[in-house]
Tab-separated table of C-alpha atoms in Angstrom:
chain	number	residue	atom	x	y	z
J	463	MET	CA	-24.117	33.421	32.369
J	464	THR	CA	-21.033	34.574	30.476
J	465	THR	CA	-18.422	36.507	32.432
J	466	ALA	CA	-16.337	39.361	31.062
J	467	ARG	CA	-13.276	37.117	31.266
J	468	SER	CA	-14.855	34.361	29.168
J	469	GLU	CA	-16.119	36.939	26.660
J	470	ALA	CA	-12.568	38.263	26.305
J	471	ARG	CA	-11.331	34.693	25.847
J	472	LEU	CA	-13.886	34.015	23.133
J	473	ARG	CA	-12.668	37.066	21.200
J	474	THR	CA	-9.281	35.397	20.860
J	475	VAL	CA	-10.455	32.079	19.412
J	476	THR	CA	-8.588	32.512	16.155
J	477	ALA	CA	-5.202	33.005	17.800
J	478	VAL	CA	-2.697	30.236	18.414
J	479	SER	CA	-0.128	30.419	21.194
J	480	ALA	CA	3.226	31.832	20.162
J	481	SER	CA	5.100	28.781	21.377
J	482	ALA	CA	2.840	26.473	19.385
J	483	VAL	CA	3.311	28.540	16.234
J	484	VAL	CA	7.080	28.463	16.721
J	485	LEU	CA	6.960	24.680	17.093
J	486	ALA	CA	4.844	24.359	13.953
J	487	VAL	CA	7.199	26.615	11.961
J	488	LEU	CA	10.247	24.729	13.227
J	489	ALA	CA	8.657	21.411	12.291
J	490	ALA	CA	7.881	22.697	8.797
J	491	ALA	CA	11.374	24.158	8.372
J	492	THR	CA	12.979	20.926	9.555
J	493	SER	CA	10.871	18.983	7.054
J	494	ALA	CA	11.871	21.322	4.232
J	495	VAL	CA	15.573	21.176	5.077
J	496	ALA	CA	15.485	17.391	5.408
J	497	GLY	CA	14.477	17.104	1.741
J	498	CYS	CA	17.337	19.273	0.436
J	499	THR	CA	20.389	17.897	-1.347
J	500	THR	CA	23.819	19.390	-1.936
J	501	SER	CA	26.450	18.901	-4.588
J	502	THR	CA	30.180	19.577	-4.530
J	503	GLY	CA	30.865	18.718	-8.167
J	504	ASP	CA	30.105	20.474	-11.459
J	505	THR	CA	26.839	18.619	-11.911
J	506	PRO	CA	23.896	20.382	-10.257
J	507	ALA	CA	22.198	18.415	-7.534
J	508	ARG	CA	18.868	16.881	-8.382
J	509	PRO	CA	16.137	17.678	-5.883
J	510	ALA	CA	15.079	14.808	-3.714
J	511	ALA	CA	11.810	13.158	-4.631
J	512	PRO	CA	9.021	14.256	-2.307
J	513	SER	CA	8.067	11.718	0.289
J	514	PRO	CA	4.773	11.362	2.091
J	515	PRO	CA	4.693	13.178	5.429
J	516	SER	CA	5.606	11.068	8.424
J	517	ARG	CA	4.008	11.288	11.828
J	518	ALA	CA	7.020	13.362	12.919
J	519	ASP	CA	6.305	15.916	10.160
J	520	ALA	CA	2.543	16.085	10.684
J	521	GLN	CA	0.850	19.253	11.920
J	522	HIS	CA	-2.820	19.418	12.834
J	523	PHE	CA	-4.949	22.395	13.887
J	524	PHE	CA	-8.498	21.114	14.292
J	525	VAL	CA	-11.816	21.297	16.127
J	526	THR	CA	-14.195	18.500	17.036
J	527	PRO	CA	-17.506	18.315	15.135
J	528	SER	CA	-19.258	20.129	18.008
J	529	ARG	CA	-16.659	22.917	17.616
J	530	ASN	CA	-16.419	22.928	21.412
J	531	ILE	CA	-12.870	21.500	21.537
J	532	GLY	CA	-9.991	22.851	19.476
J	533	CYS	CA	-6.455	21.471	19.299
J	534	LEU	CA	-3.001	22.188	17.942
J	535	LEU	CA	-0.933	19.050	17.423
J	536	VAL	CA	2.683	18.960	16.216
J	537	ALA	CA	5.551	16.632	17.084
J	538	GLY	CA	6.522	17.384	20.672
J	539	TYR	CA	3.541	19.648	21.492
J	540	LEU	CA	-0.179	19.072	21.927
J	541	ARG	CA	-2.723	21.542	23.257
J	542	CYS	CA	-6.515	21.331	23.365
J	543	ASP	CA	-8.972	23.950	24.658
J	544	VAL	CA	-12.622	23.511	25.626
J	545	GLY	CA	-15.144	26.291	24.960
J	546	GLU	CA	-18.098	25.343	27.165
J	547	ARG	CA	-17.629	22.920	30.021
J	548	ALA	CA	-19.521	21.617	33.030
J	549	TRP	CA	-16.325	20.978	35.001
J	550	THR	CA	-13.737	23.133	36.723
J	551	ALA	CA	-9.999	22.524	36.664
J	552	PRO	CA	-8.211	22.106	39.984
J	553	PRO	CA	-6.298	25.158	41.249
J	554	PRO	CA	-2.999	25.808	39.425
J	555	ALA	CA	0.186	24.438	40.990
J	556	GLU	CA	1.957	27.699	40.087
J	557	PRO	CA	0.638	31.241	39.658
J	558	CYS	CA	-0.880	31.874	36.213
J	559	ALA	CA	-0.894	35.381	34.715
J	560	TRP	CA	-3.314	34.411	31.913
J	561	ASP	CA	-6.330	32.124	31.601
J	562	TYR	CA	-5.971	28.839	33.432
J	563	GLY	CA	-7.990	25.650	33.225
J	564	PHE	CA	-9.751	26.115	29.871
J	565	GLY	CA	-7.637	23.394	28.294
J	566	VAL	CA	-4.732	21.000	28.638
J	567	GLU	CA	-1.328	20.540	27.060
J	568	MET	CA	1.446	18.012	26.736
J	569	VAL	CA	5.005	19.057	25.977
J	570	GLY	CA	7.482	16.366	24.967
J	571	ASP	CA	7.338	13.405	27.331
J	572	ALA	CA	5.993	15.421	30.280
J	573	ALA	CA	2.692	14.552	31.931
J	574	THR	CA	-0.521	16.265	30.844
J	575	ARG	CA	-1.200	19.569	32.596
J	576	PHE	CA	-3.841	22.268	32.494
J	577	SER	CA	-2.683	25.136	30.308
J	578	CYS	CA	-2.048	28.751	31.329
J	579	VAL	CA	-2.471	30.721	28.090
J	580	SER	CA	-3.653	34.025	26.688
J	581	ASP	CA	-5.250	32.677	23.501
J	582	SER	CA	-7.317	29.758	22.254
J	583	THR	CA	-7.135	26.882	19.780
J	584	LEU	CA	-10.883	26.986	19.120
J	585	GLY	CA	-10.493	28.953	15.874
J	586	ALA	CA	-9.399	26.041	13.677
J	587	GLN	CA	-11.316	25.543	10.439
J	588	THR	CA	-10.496	21.844	10.017
J	589	VAL	CA	-12.973	19.462	11.666
J	590	LEU	CA	-11.746	16.088	12.928
J	591	PRO	CA	-14.806	13.867	12.306
J	592	TYR	CA	-16.013	11.463	14.993
J	593	GLY	CA	-14.134	8.182	14.795
J	594	LYS	CA	-11.112	9.700	13.033
J	595	THR	CA	-7.561	9.850	14.390
J	596	VAL	CA	-4.655	12.243	13.769
J	597	ALA	CA	-1.056	11.839	14.867
J	598	ALA	CA	2.170	13.834	15.066
J	599	GLY	CA	5.344	12.477	16.600
J	600	SER	CA	4.306	10.286	19.518
J	601	PHE	CA	0.973	12.114	20.044
J	602	VAL	CA	-2.299	10.581	18.826
J	603	CYS	CA	-5.808	12.101	19.107
J	604	THR	CA	-9.106	10.373	18.326
J	605	SER	CA	-12.395	12.241	18.028
J	606	GLY	CA	-15.328	10.422	19.587
J	607	ARG	CA	-18.984	11.284	20.070
J	608	ALA	CA	-18.576	11.147	23.850
J	609	ALA	CA	-15.130	12.783	24.107
J	610	LEU	CA	-11.803	13.611	22.483
J	611	ARG	CA	-9.017	11.276	23.617
J	612	CYS	CA	-5.345	12.122	23.111
J	613	ARG	CA	-2.233	10.377	24.356
J	614	ASN	CA	1.493	10.098	24.018
J	615	VAL	CA	2.051	6.530	22.801
J	616	SER	CA	5.648	6.600	24.095
J	617	THR	CA	4.841	7.521	27.697
J	618	GLY	CA	1.176	6.596	28.129
J	619	HIS	CA	0.369	10.143	29.325
J	620	GLY	CA	-2.788	11.640	27.916
J	621	PHE	CA	-6.251	13.015	28.471
J	622	THR	CA	-9.916	12.741	27.638
J	623	LEU	CA	-11.923	15.962	27.181
J	624	SER	CA	-15.609	16.667	26.710
J	625	ARG	CA	-18.133	19.290	27.730
J	626	GLU	CA	-19.192	17.080	30.665
J	627	ARG	CA	-15.870	15.785	32.002
J	628	TYR	CA	-12.098	15.543	31.774
J	629	GLU	CA	-9.574	12.900	32.688
J	630	LEU	CA	-5.784	13.326	32.800
J	631	PHE	CA	-3.635	10.203	32.784
């Protein structure tokens, strides 16, 4: 049975958290500025040749093929939300004014934690096919038939999410 709270949450599936959008914009701006050149002489500067995006420049907003898990992945920030789930998150360590336990996030090198947010990442249009991997900065996510697995390769922190279960490590 769907509660009023979950119905309200589903109405926000196309929104992305403000902090995640800021991180994505900053990453894009940093990438753009990094390719600029300057000149102090009379000869105009030639623009730098475009280079392929690095893992640090990558930005991914995707859903799994089931469309039950949606994620935002940029260097330094990773968040994934689960639409329908058979599990319940443990109680929050701190009070949460928004929706708690519908997803997880990793910020920088910190350990994985359940998110406290007022929106959802389930509105992505890009599907990450089963068996495929995306990366940004030190974060890597792989879509699998049984679950989505994401981790920070620098720290070893990460998580596995599916409709049936979750694991934080």
